[in-house]
Coordinates of C-alpha atoms and ligand atoms in Angstrom, one line a residue:
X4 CA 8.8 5.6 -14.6
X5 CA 6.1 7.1 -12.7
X6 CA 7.2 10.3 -10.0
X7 CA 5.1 11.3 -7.1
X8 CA 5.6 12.3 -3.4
X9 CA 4.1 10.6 -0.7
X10 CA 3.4 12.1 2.7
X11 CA 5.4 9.8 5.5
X12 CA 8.9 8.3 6.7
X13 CA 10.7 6.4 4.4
X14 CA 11.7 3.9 7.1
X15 CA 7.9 3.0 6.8
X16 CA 7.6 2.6 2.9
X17 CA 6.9 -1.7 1.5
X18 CA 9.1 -1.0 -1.6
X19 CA 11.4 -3.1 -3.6
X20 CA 13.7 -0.2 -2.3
X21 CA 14.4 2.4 -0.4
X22 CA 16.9 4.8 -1.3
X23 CA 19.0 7.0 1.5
X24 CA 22.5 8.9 1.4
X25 CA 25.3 9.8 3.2
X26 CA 27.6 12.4 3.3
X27 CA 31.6 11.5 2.8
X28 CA 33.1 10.8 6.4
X29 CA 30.0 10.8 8.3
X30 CA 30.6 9.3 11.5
X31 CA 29.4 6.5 12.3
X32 CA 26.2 7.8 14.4
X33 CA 26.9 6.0 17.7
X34 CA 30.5 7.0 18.2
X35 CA 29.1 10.2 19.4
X36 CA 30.3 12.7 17.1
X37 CA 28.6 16.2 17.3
X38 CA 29.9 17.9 14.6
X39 CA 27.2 17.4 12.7
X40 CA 28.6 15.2 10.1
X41 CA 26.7 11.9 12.0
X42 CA 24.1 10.4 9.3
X43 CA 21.5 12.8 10.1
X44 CA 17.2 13.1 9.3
X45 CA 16.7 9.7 7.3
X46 CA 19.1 7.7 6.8
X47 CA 19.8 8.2 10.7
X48 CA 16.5 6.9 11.0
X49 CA 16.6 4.0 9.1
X50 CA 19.9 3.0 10.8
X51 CA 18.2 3.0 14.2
X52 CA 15.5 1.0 12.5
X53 CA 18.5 -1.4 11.2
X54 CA 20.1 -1.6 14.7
X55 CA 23.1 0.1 13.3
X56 CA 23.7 -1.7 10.1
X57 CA 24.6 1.5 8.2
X58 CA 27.4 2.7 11.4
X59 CA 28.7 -1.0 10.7
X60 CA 29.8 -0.4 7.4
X61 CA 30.8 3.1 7.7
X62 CA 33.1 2.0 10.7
X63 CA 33.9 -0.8 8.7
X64 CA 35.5 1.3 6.2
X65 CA 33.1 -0.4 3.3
X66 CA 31.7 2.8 2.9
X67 CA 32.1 6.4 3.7
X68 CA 30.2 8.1 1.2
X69 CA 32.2 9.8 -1.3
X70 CA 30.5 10.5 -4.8
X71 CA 29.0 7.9 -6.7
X72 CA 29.2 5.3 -4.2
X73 CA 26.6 3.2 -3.9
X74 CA 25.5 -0.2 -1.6
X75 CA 23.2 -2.3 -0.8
X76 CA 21.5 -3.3 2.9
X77 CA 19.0 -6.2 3.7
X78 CA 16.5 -5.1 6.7
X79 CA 15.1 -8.6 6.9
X80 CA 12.5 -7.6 8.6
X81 CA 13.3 -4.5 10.5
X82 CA 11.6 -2.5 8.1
X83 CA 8.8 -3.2 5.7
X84 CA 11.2 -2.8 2.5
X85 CA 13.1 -5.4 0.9
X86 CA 16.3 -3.4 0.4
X87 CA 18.2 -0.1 1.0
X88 CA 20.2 1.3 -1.1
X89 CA 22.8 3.7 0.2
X90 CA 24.1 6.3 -2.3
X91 CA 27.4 9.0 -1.4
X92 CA 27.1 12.8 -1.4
X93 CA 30.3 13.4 -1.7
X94 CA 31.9 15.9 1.2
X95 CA 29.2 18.5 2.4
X96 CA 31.5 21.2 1.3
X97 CA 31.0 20.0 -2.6
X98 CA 27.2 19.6 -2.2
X99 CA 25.4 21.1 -5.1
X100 CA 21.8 20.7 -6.9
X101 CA 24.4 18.5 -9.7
X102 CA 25.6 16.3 -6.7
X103 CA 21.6 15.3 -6.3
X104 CA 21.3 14.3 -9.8
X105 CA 24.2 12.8 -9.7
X106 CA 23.1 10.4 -6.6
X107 CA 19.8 10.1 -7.9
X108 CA 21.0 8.6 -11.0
X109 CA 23.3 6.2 -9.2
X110 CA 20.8 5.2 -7.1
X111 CA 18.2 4.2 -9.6
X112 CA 20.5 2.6 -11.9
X113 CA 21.1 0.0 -8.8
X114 CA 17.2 -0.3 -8.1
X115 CA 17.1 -0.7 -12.0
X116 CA 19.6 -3.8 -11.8
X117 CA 18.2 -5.1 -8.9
X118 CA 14.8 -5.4 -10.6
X119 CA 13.0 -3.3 -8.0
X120 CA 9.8 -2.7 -9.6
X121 CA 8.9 0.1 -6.9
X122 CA 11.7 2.5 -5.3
X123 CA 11.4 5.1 -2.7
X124 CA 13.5 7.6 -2.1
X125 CA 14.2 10.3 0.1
X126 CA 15.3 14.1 -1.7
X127 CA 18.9 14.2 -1.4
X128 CA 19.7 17.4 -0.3
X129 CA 16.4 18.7 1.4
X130 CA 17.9 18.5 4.6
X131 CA 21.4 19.2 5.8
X132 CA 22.1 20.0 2.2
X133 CA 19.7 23.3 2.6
X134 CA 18.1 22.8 -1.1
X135 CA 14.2 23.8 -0.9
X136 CA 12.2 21.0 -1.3
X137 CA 11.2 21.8 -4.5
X138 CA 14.9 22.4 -5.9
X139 CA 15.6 18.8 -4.1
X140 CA 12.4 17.0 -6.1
X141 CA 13.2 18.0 -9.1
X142 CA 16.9 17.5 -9.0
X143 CA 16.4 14.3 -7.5
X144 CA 13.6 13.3 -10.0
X145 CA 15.6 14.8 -13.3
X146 CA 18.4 12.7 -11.9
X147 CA 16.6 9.4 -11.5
X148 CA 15.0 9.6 -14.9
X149 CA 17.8 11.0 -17.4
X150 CA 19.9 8.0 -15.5
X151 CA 17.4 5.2 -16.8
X152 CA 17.6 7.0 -20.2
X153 CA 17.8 3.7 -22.9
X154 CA 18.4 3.8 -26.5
X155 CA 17.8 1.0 -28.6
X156 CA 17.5 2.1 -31.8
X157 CA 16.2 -0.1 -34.8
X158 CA 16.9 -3.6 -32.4
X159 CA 14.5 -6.0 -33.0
X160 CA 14.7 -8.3 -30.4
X161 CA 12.6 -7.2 -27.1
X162 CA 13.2 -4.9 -25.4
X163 CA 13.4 -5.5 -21.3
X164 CA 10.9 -4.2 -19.0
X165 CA 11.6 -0.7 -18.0
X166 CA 12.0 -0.9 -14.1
X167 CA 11.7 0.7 -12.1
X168 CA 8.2 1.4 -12.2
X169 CA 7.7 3.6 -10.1
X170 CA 9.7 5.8 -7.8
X171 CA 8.1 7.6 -4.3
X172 CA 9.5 10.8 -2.7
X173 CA 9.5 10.2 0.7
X174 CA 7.7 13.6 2.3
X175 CA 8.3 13.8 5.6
X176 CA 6.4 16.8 6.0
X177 CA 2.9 16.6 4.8
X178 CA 2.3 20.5 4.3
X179 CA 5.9 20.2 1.9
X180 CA 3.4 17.5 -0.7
X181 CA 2.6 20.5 -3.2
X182 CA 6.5 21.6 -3.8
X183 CA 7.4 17.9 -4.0
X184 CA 4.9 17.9 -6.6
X185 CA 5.7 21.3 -8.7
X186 CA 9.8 20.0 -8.3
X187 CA 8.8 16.6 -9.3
X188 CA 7.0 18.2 -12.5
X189 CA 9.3 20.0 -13.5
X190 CA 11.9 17.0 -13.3
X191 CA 9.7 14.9 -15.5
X192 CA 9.5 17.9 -18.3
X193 CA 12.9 18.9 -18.3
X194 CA 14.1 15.0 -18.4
X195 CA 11.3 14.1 -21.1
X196 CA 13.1 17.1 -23.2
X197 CA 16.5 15.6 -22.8
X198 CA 15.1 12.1 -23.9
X199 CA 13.7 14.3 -26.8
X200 CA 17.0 15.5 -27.6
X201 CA 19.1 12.3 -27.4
X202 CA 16.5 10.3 -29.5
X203 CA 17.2 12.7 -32.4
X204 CA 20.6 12.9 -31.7
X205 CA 21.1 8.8 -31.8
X206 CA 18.6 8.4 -34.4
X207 CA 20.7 7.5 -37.8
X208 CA 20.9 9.8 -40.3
X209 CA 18.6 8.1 -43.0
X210 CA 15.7 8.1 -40.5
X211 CA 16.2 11.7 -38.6
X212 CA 16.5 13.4 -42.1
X213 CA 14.4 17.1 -41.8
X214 CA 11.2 16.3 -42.5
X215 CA 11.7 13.6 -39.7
X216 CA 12.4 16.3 -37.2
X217 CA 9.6 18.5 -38.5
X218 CA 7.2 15.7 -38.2
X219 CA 8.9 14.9 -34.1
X220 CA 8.4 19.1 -33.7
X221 CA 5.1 19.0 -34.8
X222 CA 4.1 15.8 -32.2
X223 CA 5.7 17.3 -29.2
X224 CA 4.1 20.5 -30.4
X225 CA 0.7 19.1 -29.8
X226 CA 1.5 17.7 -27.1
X227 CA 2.3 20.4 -25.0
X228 CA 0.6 23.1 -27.2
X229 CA 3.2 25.3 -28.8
X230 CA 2.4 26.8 -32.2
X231 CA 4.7 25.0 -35.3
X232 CA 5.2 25.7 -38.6
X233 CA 8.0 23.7 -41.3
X234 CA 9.2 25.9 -44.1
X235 CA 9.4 23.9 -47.4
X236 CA 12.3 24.7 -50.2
X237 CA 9.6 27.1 -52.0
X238 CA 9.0 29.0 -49.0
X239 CA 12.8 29.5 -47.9
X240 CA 13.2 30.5 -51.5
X241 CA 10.5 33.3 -51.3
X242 CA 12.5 34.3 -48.3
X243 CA 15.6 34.5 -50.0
X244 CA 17.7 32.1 -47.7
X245 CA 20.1 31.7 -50.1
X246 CA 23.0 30.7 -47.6
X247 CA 20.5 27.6 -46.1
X248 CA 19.7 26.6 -49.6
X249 CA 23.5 26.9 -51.0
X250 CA 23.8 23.9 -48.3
X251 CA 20.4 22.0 -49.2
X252 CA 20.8 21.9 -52.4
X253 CA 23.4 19.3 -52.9
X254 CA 21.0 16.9 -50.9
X255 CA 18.1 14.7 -52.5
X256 CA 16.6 14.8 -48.7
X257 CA 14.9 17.6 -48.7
X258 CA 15.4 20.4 -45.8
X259 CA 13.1 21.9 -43.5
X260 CA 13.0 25.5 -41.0
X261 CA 11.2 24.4 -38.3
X262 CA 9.6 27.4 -36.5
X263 CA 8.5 26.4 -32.7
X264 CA 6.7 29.3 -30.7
X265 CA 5.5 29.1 -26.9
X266 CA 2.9 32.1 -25.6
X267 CA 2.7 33.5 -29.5
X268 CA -0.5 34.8 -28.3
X269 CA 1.1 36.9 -25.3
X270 CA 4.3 37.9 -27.7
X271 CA 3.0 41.7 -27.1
X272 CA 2.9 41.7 -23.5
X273 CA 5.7 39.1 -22.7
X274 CA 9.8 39.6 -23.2
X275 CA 10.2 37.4 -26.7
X276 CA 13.6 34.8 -26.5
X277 CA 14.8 33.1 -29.5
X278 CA 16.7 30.0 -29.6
X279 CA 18.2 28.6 -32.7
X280 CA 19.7 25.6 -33.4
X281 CA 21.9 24.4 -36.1
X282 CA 19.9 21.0 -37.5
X283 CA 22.8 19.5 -40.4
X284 CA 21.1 15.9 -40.5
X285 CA 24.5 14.8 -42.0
X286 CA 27.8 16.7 -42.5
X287 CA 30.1 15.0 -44.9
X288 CA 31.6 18.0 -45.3
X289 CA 30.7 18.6 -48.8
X290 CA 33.1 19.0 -51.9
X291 CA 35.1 20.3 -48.6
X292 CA 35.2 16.1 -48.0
X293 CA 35.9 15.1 -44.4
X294 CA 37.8 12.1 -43.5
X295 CA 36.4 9.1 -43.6
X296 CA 37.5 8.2 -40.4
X297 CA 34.8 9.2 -37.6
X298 CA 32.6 10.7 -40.2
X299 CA 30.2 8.8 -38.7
X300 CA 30.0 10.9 -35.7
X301 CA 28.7 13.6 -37.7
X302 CA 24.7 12.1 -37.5
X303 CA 25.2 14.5 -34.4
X304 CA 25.3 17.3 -36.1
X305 CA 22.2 18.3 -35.8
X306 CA 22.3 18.3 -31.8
X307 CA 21.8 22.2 -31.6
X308 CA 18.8 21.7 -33.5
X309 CA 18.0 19.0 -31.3
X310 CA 18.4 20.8 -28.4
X311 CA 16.2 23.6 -29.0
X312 CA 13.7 21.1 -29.8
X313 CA 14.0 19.4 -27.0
X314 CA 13.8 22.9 -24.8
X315 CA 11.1 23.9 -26.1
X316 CA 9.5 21.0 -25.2
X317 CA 10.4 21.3 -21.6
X318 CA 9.0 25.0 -21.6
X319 CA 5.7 24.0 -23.1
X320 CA 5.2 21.7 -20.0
X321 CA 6.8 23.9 -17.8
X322 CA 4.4 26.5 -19.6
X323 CA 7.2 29.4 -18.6
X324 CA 6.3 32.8 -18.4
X325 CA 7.6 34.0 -22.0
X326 CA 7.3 34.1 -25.4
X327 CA 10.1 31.9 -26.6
X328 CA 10.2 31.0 -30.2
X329 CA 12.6 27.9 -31.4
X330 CA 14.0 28.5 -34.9
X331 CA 15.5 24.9 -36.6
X332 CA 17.0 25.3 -39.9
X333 CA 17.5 21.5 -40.8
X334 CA 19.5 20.2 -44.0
X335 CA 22.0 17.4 -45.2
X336 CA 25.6 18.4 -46.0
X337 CA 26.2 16.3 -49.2
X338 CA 28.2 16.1 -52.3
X339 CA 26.6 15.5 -55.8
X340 CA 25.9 17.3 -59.5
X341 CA 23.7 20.0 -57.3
X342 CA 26.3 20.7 -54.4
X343 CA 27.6 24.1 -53.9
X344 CA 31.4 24.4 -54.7
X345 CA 34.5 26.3 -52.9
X346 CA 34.5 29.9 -55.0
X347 CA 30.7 29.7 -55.4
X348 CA 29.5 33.2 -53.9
X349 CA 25.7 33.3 -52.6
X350 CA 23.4 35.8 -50.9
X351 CA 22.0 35.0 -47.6
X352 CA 18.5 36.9 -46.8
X353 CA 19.7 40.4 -45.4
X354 CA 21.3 40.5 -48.3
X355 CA 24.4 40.1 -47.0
X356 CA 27.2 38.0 -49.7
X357 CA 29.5 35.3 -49.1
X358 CA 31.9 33.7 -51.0
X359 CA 32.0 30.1 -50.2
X360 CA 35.7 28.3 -49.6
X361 CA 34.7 25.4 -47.3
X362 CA 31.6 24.0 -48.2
X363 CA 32.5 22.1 -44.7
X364 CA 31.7 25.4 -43.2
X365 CA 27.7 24.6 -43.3
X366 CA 26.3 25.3 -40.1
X367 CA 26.9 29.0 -40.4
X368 CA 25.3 29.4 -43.4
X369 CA 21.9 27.6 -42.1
X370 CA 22.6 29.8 -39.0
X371 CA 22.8 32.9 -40.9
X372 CA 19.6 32.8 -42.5
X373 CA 17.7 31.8 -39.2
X374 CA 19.3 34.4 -37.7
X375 CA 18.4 36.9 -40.0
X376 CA 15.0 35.3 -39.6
X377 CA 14.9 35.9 -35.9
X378 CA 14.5 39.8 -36.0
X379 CA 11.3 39.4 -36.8
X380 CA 10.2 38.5 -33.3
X381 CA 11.6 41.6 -32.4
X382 CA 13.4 40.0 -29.6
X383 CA 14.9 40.9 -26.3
X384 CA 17.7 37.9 -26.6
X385 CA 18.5 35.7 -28.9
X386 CA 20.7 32.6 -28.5
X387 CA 22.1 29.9 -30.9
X388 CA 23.3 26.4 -30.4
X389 CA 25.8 24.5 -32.4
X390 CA 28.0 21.7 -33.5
X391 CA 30.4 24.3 -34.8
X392 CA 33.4 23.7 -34.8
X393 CA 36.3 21.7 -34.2
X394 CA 38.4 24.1 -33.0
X395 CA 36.1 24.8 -30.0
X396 CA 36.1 21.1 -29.3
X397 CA 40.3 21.4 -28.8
X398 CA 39.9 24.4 -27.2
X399 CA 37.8 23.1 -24.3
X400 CA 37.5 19.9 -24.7
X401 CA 34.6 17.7 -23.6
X402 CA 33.8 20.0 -21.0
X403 CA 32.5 22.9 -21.8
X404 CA 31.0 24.6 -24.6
X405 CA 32.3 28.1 -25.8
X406 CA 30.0 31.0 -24.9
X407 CA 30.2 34.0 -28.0
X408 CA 28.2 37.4 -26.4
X409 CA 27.1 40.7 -27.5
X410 CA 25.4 41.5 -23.9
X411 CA 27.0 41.2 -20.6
X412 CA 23.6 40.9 -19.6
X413 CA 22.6 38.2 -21.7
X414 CA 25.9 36.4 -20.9
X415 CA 25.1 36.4 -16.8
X416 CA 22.0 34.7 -17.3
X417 CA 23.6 32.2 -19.6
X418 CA 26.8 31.3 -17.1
X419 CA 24.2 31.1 -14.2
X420 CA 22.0 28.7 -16.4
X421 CA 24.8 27.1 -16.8
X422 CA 25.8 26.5 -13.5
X423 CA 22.3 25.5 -12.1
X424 CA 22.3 23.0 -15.0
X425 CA 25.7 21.8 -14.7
X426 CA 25.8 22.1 -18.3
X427 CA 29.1 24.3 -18.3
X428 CA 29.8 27.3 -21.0
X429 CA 33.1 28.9 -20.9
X430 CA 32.9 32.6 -22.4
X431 CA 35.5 33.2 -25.3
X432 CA 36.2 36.8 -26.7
X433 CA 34.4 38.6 -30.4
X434 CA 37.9 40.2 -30.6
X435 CA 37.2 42.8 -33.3
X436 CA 40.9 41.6 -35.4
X437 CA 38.9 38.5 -36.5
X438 CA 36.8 40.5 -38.6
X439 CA 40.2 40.6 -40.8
X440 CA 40.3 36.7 -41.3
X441 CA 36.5 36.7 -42.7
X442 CA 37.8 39.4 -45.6
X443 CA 36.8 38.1 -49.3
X444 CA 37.9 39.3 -53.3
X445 CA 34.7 38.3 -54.4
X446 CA 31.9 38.8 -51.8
X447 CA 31.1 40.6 -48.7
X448 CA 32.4 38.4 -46.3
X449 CA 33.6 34.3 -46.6
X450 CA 32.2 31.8 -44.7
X451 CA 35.7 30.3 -43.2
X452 CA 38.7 32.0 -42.3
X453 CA 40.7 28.1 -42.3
X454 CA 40.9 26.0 -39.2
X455 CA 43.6 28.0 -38.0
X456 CA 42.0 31.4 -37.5
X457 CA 40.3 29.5 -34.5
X458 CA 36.6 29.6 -33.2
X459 CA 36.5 33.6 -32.8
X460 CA 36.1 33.8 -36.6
X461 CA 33.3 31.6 -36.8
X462 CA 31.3 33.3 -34.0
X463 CA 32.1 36.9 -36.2
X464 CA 31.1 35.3 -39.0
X465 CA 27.2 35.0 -37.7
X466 CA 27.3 38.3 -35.9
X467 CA 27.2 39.3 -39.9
X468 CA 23.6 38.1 -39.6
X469 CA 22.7 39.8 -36.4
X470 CA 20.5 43.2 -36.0
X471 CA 19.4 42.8 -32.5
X472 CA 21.1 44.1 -29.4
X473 CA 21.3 41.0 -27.4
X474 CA 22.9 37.6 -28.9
X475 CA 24.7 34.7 -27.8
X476 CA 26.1 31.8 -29.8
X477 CA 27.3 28.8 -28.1
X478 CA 29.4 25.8 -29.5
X479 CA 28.9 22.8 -28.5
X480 CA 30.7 21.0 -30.9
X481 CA 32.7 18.7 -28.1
X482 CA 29.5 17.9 -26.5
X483 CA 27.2 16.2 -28.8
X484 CA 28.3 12.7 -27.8
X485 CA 29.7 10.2 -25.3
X486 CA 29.7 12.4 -21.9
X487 CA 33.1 11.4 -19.7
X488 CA 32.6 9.9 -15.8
X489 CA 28.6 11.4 -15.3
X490 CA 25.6 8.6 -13.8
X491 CA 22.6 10.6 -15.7
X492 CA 24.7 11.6 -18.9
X493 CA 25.8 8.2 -21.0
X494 CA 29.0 7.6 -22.2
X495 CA 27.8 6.3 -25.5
X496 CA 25.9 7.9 -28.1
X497 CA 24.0 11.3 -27.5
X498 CA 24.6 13.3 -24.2
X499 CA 20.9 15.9 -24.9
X500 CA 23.8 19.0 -23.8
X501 CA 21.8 21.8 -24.6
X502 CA 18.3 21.4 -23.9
X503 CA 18.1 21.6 -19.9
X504 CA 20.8 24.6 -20.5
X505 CA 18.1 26.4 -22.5
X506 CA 15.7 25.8 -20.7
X507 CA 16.9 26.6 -17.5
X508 CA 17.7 30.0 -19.7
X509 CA 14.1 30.3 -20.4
X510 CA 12.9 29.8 -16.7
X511 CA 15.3 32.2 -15.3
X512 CA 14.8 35.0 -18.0
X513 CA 11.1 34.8 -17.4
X514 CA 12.2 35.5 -13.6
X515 CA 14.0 38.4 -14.1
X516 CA 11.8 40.3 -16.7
X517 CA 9.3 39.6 -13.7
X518 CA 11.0 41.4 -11.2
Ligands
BES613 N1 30.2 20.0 -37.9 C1 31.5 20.5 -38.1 C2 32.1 20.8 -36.7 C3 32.4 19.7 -35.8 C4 33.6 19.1 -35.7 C5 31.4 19.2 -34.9 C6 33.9 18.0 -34.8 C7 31.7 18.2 -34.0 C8 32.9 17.6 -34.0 C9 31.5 21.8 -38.9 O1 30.5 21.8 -39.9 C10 32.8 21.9 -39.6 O2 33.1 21.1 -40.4 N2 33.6 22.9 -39.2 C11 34.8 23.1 -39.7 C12 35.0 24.6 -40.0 C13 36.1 25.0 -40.8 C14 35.9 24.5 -42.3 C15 36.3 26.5 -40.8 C16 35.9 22.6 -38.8 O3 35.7 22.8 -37.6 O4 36.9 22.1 -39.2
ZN614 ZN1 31.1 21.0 -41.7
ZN615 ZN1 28.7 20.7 -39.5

């Protein structure tokens, strides 16, 4: 679908439909309330232009605008468009940039099944909700496109038209055009990462195998000109990643490092980011077998990786003012005559040893190595993104993904990422006693400490591999899949969590080592 603002009212647009909103218990605008909460700006407008028909059904009680409501008005005539669609806000008190995306999505999805070919809409929030116009353009066009988000996999019938077509933002001030435009941009990058993101994250696990997801890097790569590289089996081996390659060996698919880098050039003038992502294709779990119920689920497992790859992506387009490298160490967790074994004990590339006793316990050890990997960019943060654990997954549910930090710093800018992302983190502690449950006979440290010693353990486990003041781990383990009860997030298959948080990072760190 097709985003771009058009100067004018959007009583006066010819689409297939016009979309206004409504804040919860607005009252009806002839009843003479003046407490502000009458349908104001717009959708005042194109209830004059209806002869009330919006006051009707508010008074009605049909609809009064809470969240995710959505109907559907008939002009006939009084205006040029052939429908309006009405989408809640929710109460003013609640309105957020999320509560945009939100009714975007909503909004489109009833365009979408009413096979408007051309929508219009106004940008929620740009008025009585106080957003800037370009905060309300891109909210509202991230909304309206991660909602109309469609997997369909390896189907071979055909595929339905995408519709809508195109979507207008209503302007209603001309001179406002150019921050319609930068908002709307930055909407389309930031959703075109997601899409990114969920398409590895739904692919099956026989098609997104590594050198799948270097080859997808490498497109998007061109596409928005970021620097990639894929590390083969030989050259992790020169680099000693012994911990990666303890993993990738039990696989005949072979695994890949993918190395993504925006603004390489500029590294010696800009701040330098890394983002890493853990990329297991498939995690059976190893000689460390899971159950075969809902092993299935673990074709996500590779969603950090996604993630980053998605991000960077979005940052490419959004060309933000950093050096940001993407690390994605990518390999299958598998079982067969080459697999690494519980009481195996192998060297990761700082030298570091680890006695293996879960071979379930996989994404740390492709972590540690790209970790140790990411000094090299000498960076001021570094952040990594993961289907870690289960025990992060009970511990906060499908909610919110657990935040590890070494840097309060580092941390702020994460939980306000976060928050403008509505991609929530909750921070959980590097308590220095779990140190103790990572103790090993045979090796330096051991790669789990059992399910029991919690998601603490695992986050101390990669600070093994860390020599750089400022790192973050995040687990998003519960988030992979199936989001609960959101318009632009589906409840099937892959949610993308992860790449408009890091990227949102990205834009904001590049803010503050500006000022
Ligand atoms: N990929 C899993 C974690 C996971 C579990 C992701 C559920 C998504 C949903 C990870 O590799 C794993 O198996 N972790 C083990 C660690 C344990 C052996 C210390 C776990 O959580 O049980
Ligand atoms: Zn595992
Ligand atoms: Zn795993």
């Amino acid at each position: 679908m097709n985003i771009k603002p058009i100067p004018g009212a959007i009583q006066a647009s010819d689409a297939d439909a016009i979309i206004v909103n409504l804040f919860q218990d607005a009252q009806p605008f002839w009843n003479g309330h003046s407490d502000g909460t009458q349908p104001g700006g717009a959708t005042k407008a194109v209830d004059q232009s209806l002869d009330g028909a919006i006051s009707d059904l508010i008074s009605g009680g049909d609809f009064s605008g809470k969240a995710d409501q959505v109907a559907v008005l008939y002009p006939r005539g009084a205006i040029p468009a052939r429908r309006v669609i009405l989408v809640g806000l929710g109460p003013r008190e609640k309105f957020n940039v999320d509560v945009v995306r939100r009714a975007a999505a909503r909004a489109i999805q009833k365009a979408r099944d009413l096979k408007a070919g051309r929508v219009a809409t106004v940008l929620h929030g740009a008025g009585a909700g106080e957003l800037s116009i370009e905060e309300a353009a891109q909210a509202t066009a991230e909304g309206s496109l991660l909602g109309l988000y469609d997997y369909r996999g390896q189907k071979t019938d055909d595929a339905p038209e995408p519709l809508p077509k195109s979507l207008e933002l209503a302007i209603f001030d001309e001179g406002d055009v150019p921050a319609a435009q930068r908002g709307a941009e930055a909407g389309r990058a930031i959703a075109a990462g997601v899409a990114l993101t969920r398409d590895l994250v739904n692919l099956p696990p026989n098609i997104c195998t590594p050198a799948y997801m270097a080859q997808a890097a490498a497109e998007m790569a061109e596409e928005v000109g970021l620097r990639v590289e894929a590390l083969e089996r030989k050259q992790m081996e020169a680099l000693k990643m012994g911990a990666l390659l303890a993993v990738a060996q039990g696989s005949d698919t072979p695994p890949r490092f993918i190395i993504l880098e925006h603004n390489g050039d500029r590294a010696s003038e800009l701040d330098s980011i890394v983002l890493v992502g853990k990329g297991v294709t498939f995690d059976t779990g190893g000689y460390s077998l899971k159950p075969k119920e809902g092993m299935g689920r673990m074709k996500a497992d590779m969603a950090g990786a996604g993630a980053v790859i998605g991000a960077m992506y979005a940052i490419g387009a959004l060309d933000v003012d950093l050096h940001v490298v993407g690390l994605a160490p990518a390999a299958d967790n598998m079982i067969g005559s080459h697999a690494y074994r519980p009481q195996e004990v192998v060297t990761a590339s700082n030298g570091v040893t680890i006695e293996i006793n879960s071979t379930d316990a996989e994404g740390r050890m492709l972590l540690a190595d790209a970790l140790v990997y990411a000094a090299r960019f000498q960076p001021a943060a570094v952040v990594d993104i993961a289907t870690l654990t289960g025990a992060c997954a009970t511990a906060l549910g499908r909610v919110a993904a657990g935040l590890f930090s070494t840097d309060d710093g580092l941390r702020d800018v994460l939980l306000s990422a976060a928050d403008a992302s509505a991609e929530k983190l909750w921070p959980l502690p590097l308590f220095p006693e779990y140190e103790k449950t990572l103790e090993s006979q045979t090796a330096d440290i051991r790669n789990s400490a059992g399910i029991r010693a919690g998601v603490g353990s695992s986050a101390t486990f990669l600070k093994h591999f860390v020599s750089y003041p400022a790192w973050a781990h995040v687990d998003m383990a519960g988030l992979a899949l199936e989001a609960k009860d959101n318009p632009y997030v589906p409840g099937k298959g892959a949610t993308g969590f992860g790449a408009r948080l890091l990227t949102e990072f990205a834009r904001q760190w590049a803010q503050s080592s500006r000022e």
